[in-house]
C-alpha cells in the first residue's frame, strides 16, 4: 500500500470558488423558498393555513441549504480528489482524523438548525391544536368506504358529500371512521389527519376564504380509495350557510341520529345459543372483558358478570338500560367514551348470529 507522504492537504482556490457558488445557491434557495407564491397554486382557505405555509417555507429554505451544501461539496470533492491515472493502482486517500475544530462545527451547526426547526414546529403545532378558538360550531366528519359523512348540531342523521362551513366562525371538527383507516385532508386548509375507527381526532380552524375545496383521502382504504377525492368543503357567507342549514334540517327531519340504529335493531336476538356465545366470548371478548368479575373488575373494559342483572349498575356504559337489545347494540356499534374504546362488530368479525349467541350467553352471567 502506498500512503500519501504528506497528510496535510490544503484547500486550493477551487475549493473557495465552489464555496462561493454554494453560498450563492443557498441564498437563492432561501430567497426562492420565501418568495414562492404558494397561494397562486393553492389558496389558504382557513386560519391557520398561513402559519403552516410559514413552516413549509422554513423547512424548504433550511432543506435547500442543507441539500446544496451536501451535494455541492460531495460533487466538488469527488472531482477534485478523484483517482488519477498517475496514481499508483492501490493508492489510498489521505486519512484525516482528530480535527476537533471541524468536528465541533459539524456537530454544533446541525444541532442548532434542528433546535430552531423544533421550536418553530412546536409553535405551529400549538397554533393548530390549542391556539385556535373553540367557541364556534362543533361538527363531526366520519370516514366510510368510500365517502365522507358529516354531522351537524340540530341536524338529524348525517350529511354526505359536502361539508358546508360559515366563513369567520371557528370550527371544532371531530374526525373518526366507521370502518377502516381513512384520512381527512383538505389541501386548501393545510390540515390533514387520519380517520381512525374507535378514535376521535380533533381539528380546529376558522374558515376565511369562501369557495369549494376538495377533501382527499390519503390512506389506502380499499379498492375505491381513489374516488375519495370528489367531496368538498364549501365555505360560504353566513346567509348562504344558514339557508343551507335550514333546508338540510328540513330534509333530514325524519332521519335517526344514530347512523347504526337501523342495522342494530335488525340484529335478531331470537335463537341465540348461550353455549355458542360462550365459545365466541372466549375467542373474541375475553382478552378485554372478565366473565367472572363484576363491573369494576376491568381487564381493558369492565367486567361483565351479571351485566344484565347487576342492581348496582342497571345501566350500560352508554347510559342505556342493561337489556339484551341494548347490549346487542353496543356489541354491534362498538363503544367510544369514558370507559375507552371497543371496536364494532364488523371490526371484531362478529356476525349477527354471533351477536345473538353472545347476548344469550351474557344473559346467563349472574
Ligand atoms: Cu378512504 Cu382512502
CSV table of C-alpha atoms and ligand atoms in Angstrom, one decimal:
chain,number,residue,atom,x,y,z
A,1,UNK,CA,0.0,0.0,0.0
A,2,UNK,CA,1.3,3.4,-0.9
A,3,UNK,CA,0.5,6.1,1.7
A,4,UNK,CA,0.4,9.7,0.8
A,5,UNK,CA,3.6,11.1,2.2
A,6,UNK,CA,2.0,14.5,3.0
A,7,UNK,CA,-1.2,14.1,5.0
A,8,UNK,CA,-1.7,17.9,5.4
A,9,UNK,CA,-3.9,18.6,2.4
A,10,UNK,CA,-4.6,22.3,2.0
A,11,UNK,CA,-7.6,23.5,0.2
A,12,UNK,CA,-6.9,25.4,-3.0
A,13,UNK,CA,-8.5,28.2,-4.9
A,14,UNK,CA,-11.1,25.7,-6.5
A,15,UNK,CA,-12.4,25.0,-3.0
A,16,UNK,CA,-13.1,28.7,-2.3
A,17,UNK,CA,-14.8,29.1,-5.7
A,18,UNK,CA,-17.0,26.2,-5.1
A,19,UNK,CA,-17.8,27.5,-1.6
A,20,UNK,CA,-18.8,30.9,-3.1
A,21,UNK,CA,-21.1,29.1,-5.6
A,22,UNK,CA,-22.6,27.0,-2.8
A,23,UNK,CA,-23.2,30.2,-0.7
A,24,UNK,CA,-24.8,31.9,-3.7
A,25,UNK,CA,-27.1,28.9,-4.5
A,26,UNK,CA,-28.0,28.7,-0.8
A,27,UNK,CA,-29.1,32.3,-0.7
A,28,UNK,CA,-31.1,31.7,-3.9
A,29,UNK,CA,-32.7,28.6,-2.2
A,30,UNK,CA,-33.7,30.7,0.8
A,31,UNK,CA,-35.0,33.6,-1.2
A,32,UNK,CA,-36.8,31.2,-3.6
A,33,UNK,CA,-38.4,29.4,-0.6
A,34,UNK,CA,-39.7,32.6,0.8
A,35,UNK,CA,-40.7,34.3,-2.5
A,36,UNK,CA,-42.5,31.3,-4.0
A,37,UNK,CA,-46.2,32.3,-4.4
A,38,UNK,CA,-47.8,29.2,-2.8
A,39,UNK,CA,-51.3,30.7,-2.8
A,40,UNK,CA,-51.2,31.2,-6.5
A,41,UNK,CA,-51.4,27.4,-6.7
A,42,UNK,CA,-53.3,26.6,-3.5
A,43,UNK,CA,-55.4,29.2,-1.7
A,44,UNK,CA,-55.2,29.4,2.1
A,45,UNK,CA,-58.9,28.7,3.0
A,46,UNK,CA,-58.6,28.8,6.8
A,47,UNK,CA,-56.7,30.1,9.8
A,48,UNK,CA,-54.1,28.6,10.5
A,49,UNK,CA,-53.1,27.7,6.8
A,50,UNK,CA,-50.8,30.7,6.7
A,51,UNK,CA,-48.8,29.5,9.8
A,52,UNK,CA,-48.5,26.1,8.2
A,53,UNK,CA,-47.2,27.7,5.0
A,54,UNK,CA,-44.6,29.6,7.1
A,55,UNK,CA,-43.4,26.3,8.5
A,56,UNK,CA,-43.3,24.9,4.9
A,57,UNK,CA,-41.2,27.9,3.8
A,58,UNK,CA,-38.8,27.5,6.7
A,59,UNK,CA,-38.4,23.7,6.0
A,60,UNK,CA,-37.9,24.4,2.3
A,61,UNK,CA,-35.3,27.1,3.0
A,62,UNK,CA,-33.4,25.1,5.5
A,63,UNK,CA,-33.7,21.9,3.5
A,64,UNK,CA,-32.5,23.5,0.3
A,65,UNK,CA,-29.4,25.0,2.1
A,66,UNK,CA,-28.5,21.5,3.5
A,67,UNK,CA,-29.1,19.9,0.1
A,68,UNK,CA,-27.0,22.4,-1.7
A,69,UNK,CA,-24.1,22.2,0.8
A,70,UNK,CA,-24.0,18.4,0.9
A,71,UNK,CA,-24.4,17.8,-2.8
A,72,UNK,CA,-22.2,20.7,-3.7
A,73,UNK,CA,-19.2,19.6,-1.7
A,74,UNK,CA,-19.8,15.9,-2.5
A,75,UNK,CA,-19.5,16.7,-6.2
A,76,UNK,CA,-16.5,19.0,-5.7
A,77,UNK,CA,-14.6,16.5,-3.5
A,78,UNK,CA,-15.4,13.6,-5.8
A,79,UNK,CA,-14.0,15.5,-8.7
A,80,UNK,CA,-11.0,17.3,-7.0
A,81,UNK,CA,-9.8,14.1,-5.3
A,82,UNK,CA,-10.7,11.6,-8.0
A,83,UNK,CA,-8.3,8.8,-8.8
A,84,UNK,CA,-5.8,9.9,-11.5
A,85,UNK,CA,-4.0,7.7,-14.0
A,86,UNK,CA,-0.7,8.8,-12.5
A,87,UNK,CA,-1.7,7.4,-9.1
A,88,UNK,CA,-0.4,4.0,-8.0
A,89,UNK,CA,-3.2,1.4,-8.7
A,90,UNK,CA,-3.5,0.7,-4.9
A,91,UNK,CA,-3.1,4.2,-3.6
A,92,UNK,CA,-5.4,5.2,-0.7
A,93,UNK,CA,-6.7,8.6,0.2
A,94,UNK,CA,-5.5,10.8,3.0
A,95,UNK,CA,-6.5,9.6,6.4
A,96,UNK,CA,-8.0,12.7,8.1
A,97,UNK,CA,-9.0,12.3,11.7
A,98,UNK,CA,-9.0,14.2,15.0
A,99,UNK,CA,-9.9,17.6,13.6
A,100,UNK,CA,-11.6,18.9,16.7
A,101,UNK,CA,-12.5,22.3,15.2
A,102,UNK,CA,-14.2,20.6,12.2
A,103,UNK,CA,-16.0,18.1,14.3
A,104,UNK,CA,-17.2,20.8,16.7
A,105,UNK,CA,-18.8,22.8,13.9
A,106,UNK,CA,-20.3,19.9,12.0
A,107,UNK,CA,-22.0,18.9,15.3
A,108,UNK,CA,-22.9,22.3,16.5
A,109,UNK,CA,-24.4,23.7,13.3
A,110,UNK,CA,-26.9,20.8,12.5
A,111,UNK,CA,-27.8,20.7,16.2
A,112,UNK,CA,-28.7,24.4,16.3
A,113,UNK,CA,-30.6,24.0,13.0
A,114,UNK,CA,-32.6,21.1,14.3
A,115,UNK,CA,-33.4,23.0,17.5
A,116,UNK,CA,-34.6,26.0,15.5
A,117,UNK,CA,-36.9,23.7,13.4
A,118,UNK,CA,-38.2,22.0,16.6
A,119,UNK,CA,-39.1,25.3,18.2
A,120,UNK,CA,-40.8,26.6,15.1
A,121,UNK,CA,-42.7,23.3,14.6
A,122,UNK,CA,-43.9,23.1,18.2
A,123,UNK,CA,-45.1,26.7,17.9
A,124,UNK,CA,-47.1,25.9,14.7
A,125,UNK,CA,-48.3,22.7,16.3
A,126,UNK,CA,-49.7,24.7,19.2
A,127,UNK,CA,-51.4,27.1,16.8
A,128,UNK,CA,-53.1,24.2,15.1
A,129,UNK,CA,-54.0,22.2,18.1
A,130,UNK,CA,-54.6,24.5,21.1
A,131,UNK,CA,-54.2,28.0,19.8
A,132,UNK,CA,-57.5,28.1,17.9
A,133,UNK,CA,-60.7,29.4,19.4
A,134,UNK,CA,-63.1,26.7,20.4
A,135,UNK,CA,-66.3,28.8,20.8
A,136,UNK,CA,-67.7,28.2,17.3
A,137,UNK,CA,-69.6,25.3,15.9
A,138,UNK,CA,-68.8,21.7,16.6
A,139,UNK,CA,-69.0,19.2,13.7
A,140,UNK,CA,-68.2,15.6,13.0
A,141,UNK,CA,-66.7,14.0,10.0
A,142,UNK,CA,-66.9,10.3,9.6
A,143,UNK,CA,-64.9,8.4,7.0
A,144,UNK,CA,-66.6,5.4,5.2
A,145,UNK,CA,-65.6,3.1,2.4
A,146,UNK,CA,-65.8,5.2,0.3
A,147,UNK,CA,-67.2,8.6,1.2
A,148,UNK,CA,-67.3,11.1,4.0
A,149,UNK,CA,-70.3,12.0,6.0
A,150,UNK,CA,-70.8,15.0,8.3
A,151,UNK,CA,-72.9,15.6,11.4
A,152,UNK,CA,-74.2,19.0,12.4
A,153,UNK,CA,-75.8,20.1,15.6
A,154,UNK,CA,-79.6,20.3,15.3
A,155,UNK,CA,-79.5,18.3,12.0
A,156,UNK,CA,-80.8,14.8,12.2
A,157,UNK,CA,-78.8,12.0,10.6
A,158,UNK,CA,-75.8,12.9,8.5
A,159,UNK,CA,-75.0,15.0,5.5
A,160,UNK,CA,-73.0,13.3,2.7
A,161,UNK,CA,-70.8,14.8,0.0
A,162,UNK,CA,-70.4,18.4,1.1
A,163,UNK,CA,-69.3,19.9,4.4
A,164,UNK,CA,-70.7,23.4,4.5
A,165,UNK,CA,-69.0,25.9,6.7
A,166,UNK,CA,-69.8,29.5,7.5
A,167,UNK,CA,-66.9,32.0,7.0
A,168,UNK,CA,-65.3,33.6,10.0
A,169,UNK,CA,-66.9,31.2,12.5
A,170,UNK,CA,-64.4,29.0,14.4
A,171,UNK,CA,-64.9,25.2,13.7
A,172,UNK,CA,-64.1,22.3,16.0
A,173,UNK,CA,-64.1,19.2,13.8
A,174,UNK,CA,-64.2,15.8,15.4
A,175,UNK,CA,-62.9,13.2,12.9
A,176,UNK,CA,-63.3,9.5,13.0
A,177,UNK,CA,-64.0,6.5,10.8
A,178,UNK,CA,-66.8,3.9,10.7
A,179,UNK,CA,-64.8,1.1,9.1
A,180,UNK,CA,-61.1,1.3,8.1
A,181,UNK,CA,-58.5,4.0,8.4
A,182,UNK,CA,-59.1,6.9,6.1
A,183,UNK,CA,-57.7,10.3,6.2
A,184,UNK,CA,-59.2,13.8,6.2
A,185,UNK,CA,-57.1,16.1,4.1
A,186,UNK,CA,-58.2,19.4,2.7
A,187,UNK,CA,-55.1,20.8,0.9
A,188,UNK,CA,-56.6,24.4,0.9
A,189,UNK,CA,-56.9,24.2,4.7
A,190,UNK,CA,-53.4,22.6,5.0
A,191,UNK,CA,-54.9,20.4,7.7
A,192,UNK,CA,-54.7,16.6,7.5
A,193,UNK,CA,-55.4,13.9,9.9
A,194,UNK,CA,-56.0,10.2,9.9
A,195,UNK,CA,-59.6,9.0,10.4
A,196,UNK,CA,-59.2,6.0,12.7
A,197,UNK,CA,-62.1,3.7,13.7
A,198,UNK,CA,-62.6,3.9,17.5
A,199,UNK,CA,-60.5,7.1,17.9
A,200,UNK,CA,-61.7,10.7,17.7
A,201,UNK,CA,-59.2,13.3,16.5
A,202,UNK,CA,-60.0,17.0,16.7
A,203,UNK,CA,-59.1,19.7,14.3
A,204,UNK,CA,-59.7,23.4,15.0
A,205,UNK,CA,-59.7,26.1,12.4
A,206,UNK,CA,-61.5,29.2,11.2
A,207,UNK,CA,-62.7,29.4,7.6
A,208,UNK,CA,-61.7,32.7,6.0
A,209,UNK,CA,-61.9,32.4,2.2
A,210,UNK,CA,-65.3,31.4,0.6
A,211,UNK,CA,-65.0,28.7,-2.0
A,212,UNK,CA,-65.2,25.0,-2.7
A,213,UNK,CA,-62.2,23.0,-1.7
A,214,UNK,CA,-61.7,19.2,-2.3
A,215,UNK,CA,-61.3,16.7,0.5
A,216,UNK,CA,-58.8,14.0,-0.3
A,217,UNK,CA,-58.3,10.6,1.4
A,218,UNK,CA,-54.6,9.8,1.6
A,219,UNK,CA,-54.8,6.5,3.3
A,220,UNK,CA,-55.3,3.4,1.1
A,221,UNK,CA,-58.7,2.2,2.3
A,222,UNK,CA,-59.8,-0.4,-0.2
A,223,UNK,CA,-60.4,-0.7,-3.9
A,224,UNK,CA,-62.4,2.5,-4.3
A,225,UNK,CA,-59.9,4.6,-2.3
A,226,UNK,CA,-59.2,6.6,-5.4
A,227,UNK,CA,-62.8,8.0,-5.5
A,228,UNK,CA,-62.4,9.6,-2.1
A,229,UNK,CA,-61.3,12.9,-3.6
A,230,UNK,CA,-64.6,14.1,-5.1
A,231,UNK,CA,-66.1,15.6,-2.0
A,232,UNK,CA,-65.7,19.2,-0.9
A,233,UNK,CA,-65.7,21.7,1.9
A,234,UNK,CA,-67.9,24.6,1.0
A,235,UNK,CA,-67.0,27.8,2.8
A,236,UNK,CA,-69.8,30.4,2.3
A,237,UNK,CA,-71.1,33.5,3.9
A,238,UNK,CA,-73.4,33.4,6.9
A,239,UNK,CA,-76.6,33.8,5.0
A,240,UNK,CA,-76.0,31.1,2.4
A,241,UNK,CA,-74.8,28.8,5.2
A,242,UNK,CA,-77.9,29.4,7.3
A,243,UNK,CA,-80.2,28.7,4.4
A,244,UNK,CA,-78.3,25.6,3.5
A,245,UNK,CA,-78.6,24.5,7.2
A,246,UNK,CA,-82.3,25.0,7.4
A,247,UNK,CA,-83.1,23.2,4.2
A,248,UNK,CA,-80.9,20.3,5.3
A,249,UNK,CA,-82.7,20.3,8.7
A,250,UNK,CA,-86.0,20.0,6.9
A,251,UNK,CA,-84.7,17.4,4.5
A,252,UNK,CA,-83.3,15.2,7.4
A,253,UNK,CA,-86.1,15.7,9.9
A,254,UNK,CA,-87.2,12.0,9.7
A,255,UNK,CA,-83.7,10.5,10.0
A,256,UNK,CA,-82.3,8.9,13.0
A,257,UNK,CA,-79.4,10.4,14.9
A,258,UNK,CA,-77.7,7.1,15.3
A,259,UNK,CA,-76.3,6.1,11.9
A,260,UNK,CA,-76.2,2.4,13.0
A,261,UNK,CA,-79.6,2.4,14.7
A,262,UNK,CA,-81.4,0.7,11.7
A,263,UNK,CA,-78.9,-2.1,11.4
A,264,UNK,CA,-78.5,-2.6,15.1
A,265,UNK,CA,-82.3,-3.1,15.7
A,266,UNK,CA,-82.1,-5.5,12.8
A,267,UNK,CA,-79.9,-7.9,14.9
A,268,UNK,CA,-82.4,-10.7,15.5
A,269,UNK,CA,-81.7,-12.0,19.0
A,270,UNK,CA,-84.1,-14.9,19.0
A,271,UNK,CA,-82.4,-18.3,18.7
A,272,UNK,CA,-79.2,-17.1,20.3
A,273,UNK,CA,-77.4,-20.1,21.8
A,274,UNK,CA,-75.6,-19.4,25.1
A,275,UNK,CA,-73.0,-22.2,24.7
A,276,UNK,CA,-72.0,-21.0,21.3
A,277,UNK,CA,-71.9,-17.5,22.7
A,278,UNK,CA,-69.6,-18.6,25.5
A,279,UNK,CA,-67.2,-20.0,22.8
A,280,UNK,CA,-67.3,-16.8,20.9
A,281,UNK,CA,-66.8,-14.8,24.1
A,282,UNK,CA,-63.6,-16.7,24.9
A,283,UNK,CA,-62.3,-16.1,21.4
A,284,UNK,CA,-63.3,-12.5,20.8
A,285,UNK,CA,-64.1,-10.9,24.1
A,286,UNK,CA,-62.2,-12.5,27.0
A,287,UNK,CA,-59.0,-10.6,26.2
A,288,UNK,CA,-60.7,-7.4,27.4
A,289,UNK,CA,-63.7,-8.5,29.5
A,290,UNK,CA,-63.9,-10.8,32.5
A,291,UNK,CA,-67.0,-13.0,32.6
A,292,UNK,CA,-66.4,-13.9,36.3
A,293,UNK,CA,-65.7,-10.4,37.6
A,294,UNK,CA,-68.2,-7.6,38.2
A,295,UNK,CA,-68.3,-4.2,36.6
A,296,UNK,CA,-65.2,-2.9,38.5
A,297,UNK,CA,-63.1,-5.9,37.5
A,298,UNK,CA,-61.6,-4.3,34.5
A,299,UNK,CA,-59.2,-6.0,32.1
A,300,UNK,CA,-59.4,-3.4,29.4
A,301,UNK,CA,-63.2,-3.0,29.5
A,302,UNK,CA,-65.5,-3.5,32.5
A,303,UNK,CA,-66.2,-7.0,33.9
A,304,UNK,CA,-69.4,-8.5,32.6
A,305,UNK,CA,-70.5,-10.7,35.5
A,306,UNK,CA,-74.3,-10.1,35.9
A,307,UNK,CA,-74.1,-7.4,33.2
A,308,UNK,CA,-77.9,-7.7,32.7
A,309,UNK,CA,-78.7,-8.4,36.4
A,310,UNK,CA,-76.5,-6.0,38.4
A,311,UNK,CA,-78.7,-3.8,40.6
A,312,UNK,CA,-75.6,-1.6,41.3
A,313,UNK,CA,-75.2,-1.0,37.5
A,314,UNK,CA,-78.7,-1.0,36.0
A,315,UNK,CA,-77.3,1.0,33.0
A,316,UNK,CA,-74.8,0.1,30.4
A,317,UNK,CA,-71.7,2.3,29.8
A,318,UNK,CA,-73.6,4.2,27.1
A,319,UNK,CA,-76.3,5.1,29.6
A,320,UNK,CA,-79.0,2.8,28.2
A,321,UNK,CA,-80.7,0.2,30.5
A,322,UNK,CA,-79.0,-3.1,30.6
A,323,UNK,CA,-81.4,-5.0,28.3
A,324,UNK,CA,-80.4,-7.7,25.8
A,325,UNK,CA,-81.3,-5.3,22.9
A,326,UNK,CA,-79.0,-2.6,24.3
A,327,UNK,CA,-76.2,-5.0,25.0
A,328,UNK,CA,-76.5,-6.1,21.4
A,329,UNK,CA,-76.4,-2.5,20.2
A,330,UNK,CA,-73.1,-1.9,21.9
A,331,UNK,CA,-71.6,-5.1,20.6
A,332,UNK,CA,-72.8,-4.2,17.1
A,333,UNK,CA,-71.9,-0.5,17.1
A,334,UNK,CA,-68.8,-0.6,19.3
A,335,UNK,CA,-68.3,2.0,22.1
A,336,UNK,CA,-66.2,5.1,22.5
A,337,UNK,CA,-66.4,7.1,25.7
A,338,UNK,CA,-65.2,7.4,29.3
A,339,UNK,CA,-64.5,3.7,29.6
A,340,UNK,CA,-62.3,3.6,26.5
A,341,UNK,CA,-62.9,2.2,23.0
A,342,UNK,CA,-64.4,-1.1,21.8
A,343,UNK,CA,-64.4,-1.9,18.1
A,344,UNK,CA,-67.7,-2.5,16.4
A,345,UNK,CA,-68.9,-6.0,15.3
A,346,UNK,CA,-67.6,-5.5,11.8
A,347,UNK,CA,-64.1,-4.9,13.1
A,348,UNK,CA,-64.4,-7.7,15.6
A,349,UNK,CA,-65.5,-10.1,12.9
A,350,UNK,CA,-68.9,-10.8,14.6
A,351,UNK,CA,-71.9,-11.8,12.5
A,352,UNK,CA,-75.5,-11.0,13.7
A,353,UNK,CA,-75.7,-14.7,14.6
A,354,UNK,CA,-72.6,-14.3,16.8
A,355,UNK,CA,-74.1,-11.3,18.5
A,356,UNK,CA,-77.3,-13.2,19.2
A,357,UNK,CA,-75.3,-16.1,20.7
A,358,UNK,CA,-73.1,-13.6,22.8
A,359,UNK,CA,-76.2,-11.8,24.2
A,360,UNK,CA,-77.8,-15.2,25.1
A,361,UNK,CA,-74.5,-16.1,26.9
A,362,UNK,CA,-74.2,-12.7,28.6
A,363,UNK,CA,-77.7,-13.1,29.9
A,364,UNK,CA,-76.7,-16.2,31.7
A,365,UNK,CA,-74.0,-14.5,33.7
A,366,UNK,CA,-75.3,-13.9,37.2
B,1,LIG,CU1,-60.7,6.4,2.4
B,1,LIG,CU2,-58.6,6.1,1.2
